[in-house]
Coordinates of C-alpha atoms and ligand atoms in Angstrom, one line a residue:
X1 CA -17.7 7.1 -97.7
X2 CA -17.0 6.4 -94.4
X3 CA -15.6 8.6 -91.6
X4 CA -12.5 7.0 -90.2
X5 CA -11.2 7.7 -86.7
X6 CA -9.5 11.2 -87.5
X7 CA -12.6 12.5 -89.2
X8 CA -11.6 12.2 -92.4
X9 CA -13.1 10.1 -95.0
X10 CA -11.8 7.7 -97.1
X11 CA -13.5 6.2 -100.4
X12 CA -14.2 2.6 -101.0
X13 CA -14.2 1.1 -104.2
X14 CA -18.0 0.3 -106.0
X15 CA -17.6 -3.0 -105.3
X16 CA -17.5 -3.1 -102.0
X17 CA -15.8 -5.9 -100.1
X18 CA -18.7 -8.2 -98.6
X19 CA -17.2 -8.8 -95.1
X20 CA -16.6 -4.9 -95.3
X21 CA -20.2 -4.5 -96.3
X22 CA -21.3 -7.1 -93.2
X23 CA -19.5 -4.8 -90.6
X24 CA -20.9 -1.8 -91.5
X25 CA -23.9 -3.1 -91.1
X26 CA -23.5 -4.2 -88.1
X27 CA -21.9 -1.3 -86.8
X28 CA -25.6 0.8 -87.9
X29 CA -27.2 -2.2 -86.1
X30 CA -24.9 -1.5 -83.0
X31 CA -25.5 1.7 -82.6
X32 CA -29.7 0.8 -81.9
X33 CA -29.1 -2.1 -79.9
X34 CA -29.3 -0.5 -76.7
X35 CA -32.2 1.8 -77.7
X36 CA -33.8 -1.0 -78.9
X37 CA -33.4 -3.0 -75.8
X38 CA -31.7 -5.9 -77.8
X39 CA -28.5 -6.2 -74.8
X40 CA -28.5 -9.0 -72.2
X41 CA -26.1 -9.6 -69.1
X42 CA -25.3 -13.2 -68.6
X43 CA -24.0 -14.3 -65.2
X44 CA -21.5 -17.0 -64.8
X45 CA -20.6 -18.2 -61.5
X46 CA -17.2 -18.0 -59.6
X47 CA -16.3 -20.8 -57.1
X48 CA -14.5 -21.0 -54.4
X49 CA -12.1 -24.3 -54.5
X50 CA -11.8 -25.2 -50.8
X51 CA -15.9 -25.3 -50.0
X52 CA -17.0 -25.6 -53.2
X53 CA -19.3 -22.8 -53.2
X54 CA -20.3 -20.1 -55.8
X55 CA -18.4 -17.0 -53.9
X56 CA -20.0 -14.4 -57.0
X57 CA -20.4 -14.3 -60.7
X58 CA -18.8 -12.4 -64.0
X59 CA -21.5 -10.1 -65.6
X60 CA -20.8 -10.9 -69.4
X61 CA -23.0 -8.9 -72.1
X62 CA -24.7 -10.1 -74.9
X63 CA -26.1 -9.2 -78.5
X64 CA -29.8 -10.5 -79.1
X65 CA -29.8 -9.5 -82.6
X66 CA -33.2 -9.7 -84.4
X67 CA -31.9 -11.5 -87.3
X68 CA -28.2 -13.1 -86.4
X69 CA -28.8 -14.4 -83.2
X70 CA -26.7 -14.0 -80.2
X71 CA -23.4 -12.2 -81.2
X72 CA -20.5 -12.5 -79.1
X73 CA -18.8 -9.9 -76.9
X74 CA -15.9 -10.4 -78.4
X75 CA -16.6 -9.5 -81.8
X76 CA -19.0 -6.4 -80.5
X77 CA -17.4 -5.2 -77.9
X78 CA -14.1 -4.3 -80.3
X79 CA -16.4 -2.6 -82.7
X80 CA -18.1 -0.6 -79.9
X81 CA -14.7 0.6 -78.5
X82 CA -14.0 2.0 -82.4
X83 CA -17.1 3.5 -83.3
X84 CA -17.7 5.4 -79.6
X85 CA -20.7 3.1 -78.1
X86 CA -18.3 1.5 -75.6
X87 CA -18.9 4.2 -72.8
X88 CA -22.8 3.9 -72.9
X89 CA -22.8 -0.1 -73.4
X90 CA -20.5 -0.3 -70.5
X91 CA -22.4 1.8 -68.1
X92 CA -25.3 0.2 -69.3
X93 CA -23.9 -3.2 -68.4
X94 CA -22.4 -1.5 -65.0
X95 CA -25.9 -0.6 -63.8
X96 CA -28.1 -3.2 -64.4
X97 CA -25.2 -5.9 -63.2
X98 CA -25.1 -3.5 -59.6
X99 CA -29.0 -3.3 -59.5
X100 CA -29.3 -7.4 -60.1
X101 CA -26.5 -8.0 -57.2
X102 CA -28.3 -5.9 -55.4
X103 CA -31.3 -8.5 -55.0
X104 CA -28.9 -11.5 -54.2
X105 CA -27.2 -12.8 -51.2
X106 CA -25.0 -10.2 -49.5
X107 CA -21.7 -12.2 -49.7
X108 CA -22.0 -12.7 -53.4
X109 CA -19.8 -10.5 -55.4
X110 CA -20.3 -9.2 -59.0
X111 CA -17.4 -8.6 -61.3
X112 CA -17.9 -6.4 -64.4
X113 CA -15.5 -6.0 -67.4
X114 CA -14.5 -2.5 -67.9
X115 CA -12.9 -1.6 -71.4
X116 CA -9.7 0.1 -72.0
X117 CA -11.7 2.7 -73.6
X118 CA -13.8 3.6 -70.7
X119 CA -10.7 3.6 -68.4
X120 CA -9.4 6.3 -70.9
X121 CA -12.1 8.4 -71.6
X122 CA -15.1 7.5 -69.8
X123 CA -15.5 9.2 -66.6
X124 CA -15.5 5.5 -65.1
X125 CA -15.0 7.0 -61.4
X126 CA -18.3 9.0 -61.8
X127 CA -20.1 6.1 -63.6
X128 CA -19.2 3.6 -60.8
X129 CA -20.3 6.2 -58.1
X130 CA -23.7 6.6 -60.2
X131 CA -24.1 2.9 -60.3
X132 CA -23.4 2.2 -56.9
X133 CA -25.6 4.7 -55.5
X134 CA -28.7 3.9 -57.4
X135 CA -28.3 0.3 -56.8
X136 CA -27.3 0.5 -53.0
X137 CA -25.1 -2.2 -53.8
X138 CA -22.3 -2.3 -51.2
X139 CA -19.3 -1.4 -53.1
X140 CA -17.0 -4.3 -51.1
X141 CA -19.6 -6.5 -53.2
X142 CA -18.4 -5.0 -57.0
X143 CA -15.2 -6.3 -59.0
X144 CA -13.7 -4.2 -61.7
X145 CA -12.0 -6.3 -64.4
X146 CA -9.5 -4.7 -66.0
X147 CA -7.4 -6.4 -68.9
X148 CA -3.6 -5.5 -69.3
X149 CA -4.1 -3.9 -72.3
X150 CA -6.2 -1.3 -70.5
X151 CA -3.4 -0.2 -68.3
X152 CA -0.8 0.9 -71.5
X153 CA -0.1 4.4 -71.9
X154 CA 0.3 6.8 -69.5
X155 CA 1.0 5.3 -66.0
X156 CA 0.3 8.1 -63.9
X157 CA -3.4 9.1 -65.5
X158 CA -4.0 5.4 -65.1
X159 CA -2.6 4.8 -61.4
X160 CA -5.0 8.4 -60.8
X161 CA -7.8 6.6 -61.9
X162 CA -7.4 3.5 -60.3
X163 CA -6.9 5.3 -56.8
X164 CA -9.6 7.0 -57.2
X165 CA -11.9 3.7 -57.9
X166 CA -10.2 2.4 -54.9
X167 CA -11.8 4.8 -52.5
X168 CA -15.0 4.3 -53.3
X169 CA -14.2 0.6 -51.6
X170 CA -14.6 -1.6 -55.0
X171 CA -12.3 -4.3 -56.0
X172 CA -10.0 -4.2 -58.5
X173 CA -9.2 -7.8 -60.6
X174 CA -6.6 -7.8 -62.9
X175 CA -8.0 -9.9 -66.2
X176 CA -6.4 -12.3 -68.6
X177 CA -3.0 -12.4 -66.4
X178 CA 0.0 -13.4 -68.2
X179 CA -1.1 -12.4 -71.8
X180 CA 0.2 -8.9 -71.7
X181 CA 3.6 -7.6 -72.6
X182 CA 4.6 -6.7 -69.0
X183 CA 2.3 -8.2 -66.1
X184 CA 4.9 -8.2 -63.4
X185 CA 5.1 -4.3 -63.8
X186 CA 1.3 -3.8 -63.1
X187 CA 1.0 -5.8 -59.9
X188 CA 4.0 -3.6 -59.1
X189 CA 2.5 -0.2 -59.9
X190 CA -1.3 -0.4 -59.7
X191 CA -3.5 -1.3 -56.6
X192 CA -5.1 -4.7 -57.9
X193 CA -6.8 -6.8 -55.1
X194 CA -7.1 -10.0 -57.4
X195 CA -5.9 -11.9 -60.5
X196 CA -7.6 -13.9 -63.2
X197 CA -5.0 -16.0 -64.5
X198 CA -5.7 -16.6 -68.3
X199 CA -7.7 -19.3 -69.8
X200 CA -4.6 -20.0 -72.2
X201 CA -2.6 -21.0 -69.2
X202 CA -5.2 -23.1 -67.7
X203 CA -6.1 -25.2 -71.3
X204 CA -2.9 -26.3 -70.7
X205 CA -1.8 -27.2 -67.2
X206 CA -2.4 -31.1 -67.3
X207 CA -0.2 -31.4 -70.6
X208 CA 2.5 -28.8 -70.3
X209 CA 4.6 -29.1 -67.2
X210 CA 6.0 -25.5 -68.1
X211 CA 2.3 -24.1 -68.2
X212 CA 2.0 -25.7 -64.7
X213 CA 4.9 -24.2 -63.4
X214 CA 3.9 -20.8 -64.5
X215 CA 0.5 -21.3 -62.8
X216 CA 1.7 -22.6 -60.0
X217 CA 4.7 -19.4 -59.3
X218 CA 1.6 -17.1 -60.3
X219 CA -0.8 -18.4 -57.7
X220 CA 2.5 -18.1 -55.3
X221 CA 3.6 -14.8 -56.4
X222 CA 0.0 -13.6 -55.6
X223 CA -0.3 -15.2 -52.1
X224 CA 2.9 -13.5 -51.2
X225 CA 1.8 -10.1 -52.6
X226 CA -1.8 -11.0 -50.6
X227 CA -3.9 -11.3 -53.8
X228 CA -6.7 -14.0 -54.8
X229 CA -6.4 -15.9 -58.0
X230 CA -9.2 -17.1 -60.4
X231 CA -8.4 -19.4 -62.8
X232 CA -10.5 -18.5 -66.1
X233 CA -11.9 -21.2 -68.5
X234 CA -11.8 -24.4 -66.4
X235 CA -13.2 -26.6 -68.0
X236 CA -12.4 -30.6 -66.6
X237 CA -12.1 -32.1 -63.4
X238 CA -8.4 -32.8 -64.0
X239 CA -8.0 -29.0 -64.2
X240 CA -9.4 -28.3 -61.2
X241 CA -7.9 -30.9 -59.3
X242 CA -4.3 -29.4 -60.4
X243 CA -5.5 -25.8 -59.5
X244 CA -6.5 -27.2 -56.2
X245 CA -3.4 -29.1 -55.6
X246 CA -1.3 -25.7 -56.3
X247 CA -3.3 -23.3 -53.9
X248 CA -5.4 -21.3 -56.8
X249 CA -8.2 -19.9 -54.5
X250 CA -11.3 -19.2 -57.1
X251 CA -12.4 -20.8 -60.2
X252 CA -14.6 -20.0 -63.6
X253 CA -15.6 -21.8 -66.2
X254 CA -17.5 -24.4 -68.2
X255 CA -17.3 -26.9 -65.2
X256 CA -18.6 -24.9 -62.9
X257 CA -21.3 -22.9 -64.9
X258 CA -22.0 -21.6 -68.0
X259 CA -23.0 -17.7 -68.5
X260 CA -26.6 -17.7 -68.1
X261 CA -29.3 -15.0 -67.8
X262 CA -30.8 -14.0 -64.6
X263 CA -33.7 -16.0 -64.5
X264 CA -32.5 -19.3 -65.7
X265 CA -32.3 -22.5 -63.2
X266 CA -29.6 -22.1 -61.6
X267 CA -29.0 -18.4 -62.3
X268 CA -27.8 -16.0 -59.8
X269 CA -31.3 -14.9 -58.3
X270 CA -31.9 -19.2 -57.4
X271 CA -30.4 -20.8 -54.4
X272 CA -26.6 -21.7 -55.2
X273 CA -25.8 -24.6 -56.5
X274 CA -22.1 -25.6 -55.4
X275 CA -19.0 -26.4 -57.6
Ligands
C2E1 P1 -13.1 -12.3 -70.5 O1 -13.4 -11.3 -69.8 O2 -12.0 -12.8 -70.0 O3 -14.6 -13.5 -70.1 C1 -14.2 -14.7 -69.8 C2 -14.8 -15.3 -71.3 O4 -14.6 -16.7 -71.5 C3 -16.2 -15.3 -71.4 O5 -16.5 -15.4 -73.1 C4 -17.0 -16.6 -70.8 O6 -18.1 -17.0 -71.5 C5 -15.9 -17.4 -71.5 N1 -15.7 -19.0 -70.8 C6 -15.7 -18.7 -69.5 N2 -15.4 -19.9 -68.9 C7 -15.0 -20.5 -70.0 C8 -14.9 -22.6 -70.6 O7 -14.6 -22.9 -69.3 N3 -14.6 -22.5 -71.8 C9 -14.6 -21.2 -72.9 N4 -14.3 -21.7 -73.7 N5 -15.1 -20.6 -72.3 C10 -15.5 -20.0 -71.2 P2 -17.4 -14.3 -73.3 O8 -18.9 -14.3 -72.8 O9 -18.0 -14.4 -74.8 O10 -17.2 -13.1 -73.9 C11 -15.6 -12.8 -74.3 C12 -14.8 -11.1 -73.7 O11 -15.9 -10.3 -73.7 C13 -14.4 -11.5 -72.6 O12 -13.5 -12.3 -72.2 C14 -14.3 -9.9 -72.1 O13 -13.0 -9.4 -72.5 C15 -15.5 -9.2 -72.8 N6 -16.9 -8.5 -72.2 C16 -17.7 -9.2 -72.2 N7 -18.9 -8.5 -71.7 C17 -18.0 -7.4 -71.4 C18 -18.4 -6.6 -70.8 O14 -19.5 -6.1 -70.4 N8 -17.6 -4.9 -71.1 C19 -16.3 -5.3 -71.6 N9 -15.7 -4.3 -72.0 N10 -16.3 -6.5 -72.1 C20 -16.6 -7.3 -72.2
CA2 CA1 -13.4 -11.0 -67.6
CA3 CA1 -10.8 -13.1 -68.3
CA4 CA1 -9.8 -14.4 -70.9

């Protein structure tokens, strides 16, 4: 028997589906991952196209499972959201990222992903305030990345939380832009400073004229709204050249650098390598 989210019990057939069994085992392991010190934060550089300089890093969590090796956050973050662990994991990542970044050059920013669940139920303002205080990081160097799915629901509540966060002096970025169902209204209704254009658009800009037109329009719109644009998932020089030609400000992707642990040869605490 397994408690579902409503706290009711559902009974599985004696011969449990193997993938279901695996998922349950993984959930059990995930509950202990924090205590067992199995989570790590990797950092991926974000570069300014005009100067080629790395101006910041995105913190991306990794789970080093003792048996299964590295498990992707695309798998365990949704799981953590479902079983009520995301608030603890998110706070741990935020604190780690802020204290790491406090040791870097004070022109370098740190972007941290905030889950929908954390935003709605996780006392995010208090958590951010605590992480800034204990790390001593200047608030202006912290960028919180929120996905469009975080903004669905009660607009008044969300706006209140985002406004509170803005009062600390942190930046807000709208992540995976273009993939939600109401992207433009989010720009109108919420106080974002930056937009990250989803990789799915960047993937096609060299082959699909419509895709390029959309990305170009996003960059122009954000320029008018005084918001910076970051293209995510940039993998080729051809993509970078095209993004430069349409005036995109920042790029992130394997072409610039992969996510890496803090002490990697060209990691965040080493002299910065330009793009
Ligand atoms: P995201 O926020 O869209 O992060 C970008 C993802 O794209 C990362 O995957 C990154 O490694 C990958 N990526 C970057 N450049 C390239 C590229 O050029 N090519 C390709 N193929 N991939 C690229 P990752 O690290 O596996 O994270 C997946 C997602 O998990 C993230 O997507 C984010 O939504 C979530 N996530 C990661 N860390 C955290 C965290 O600390 N908290 C929360 N709430 N979510 C997180
Ligand atoms: Ca992100
Ligand atoms: Ca993203
Ligand atoms: Ca994405």
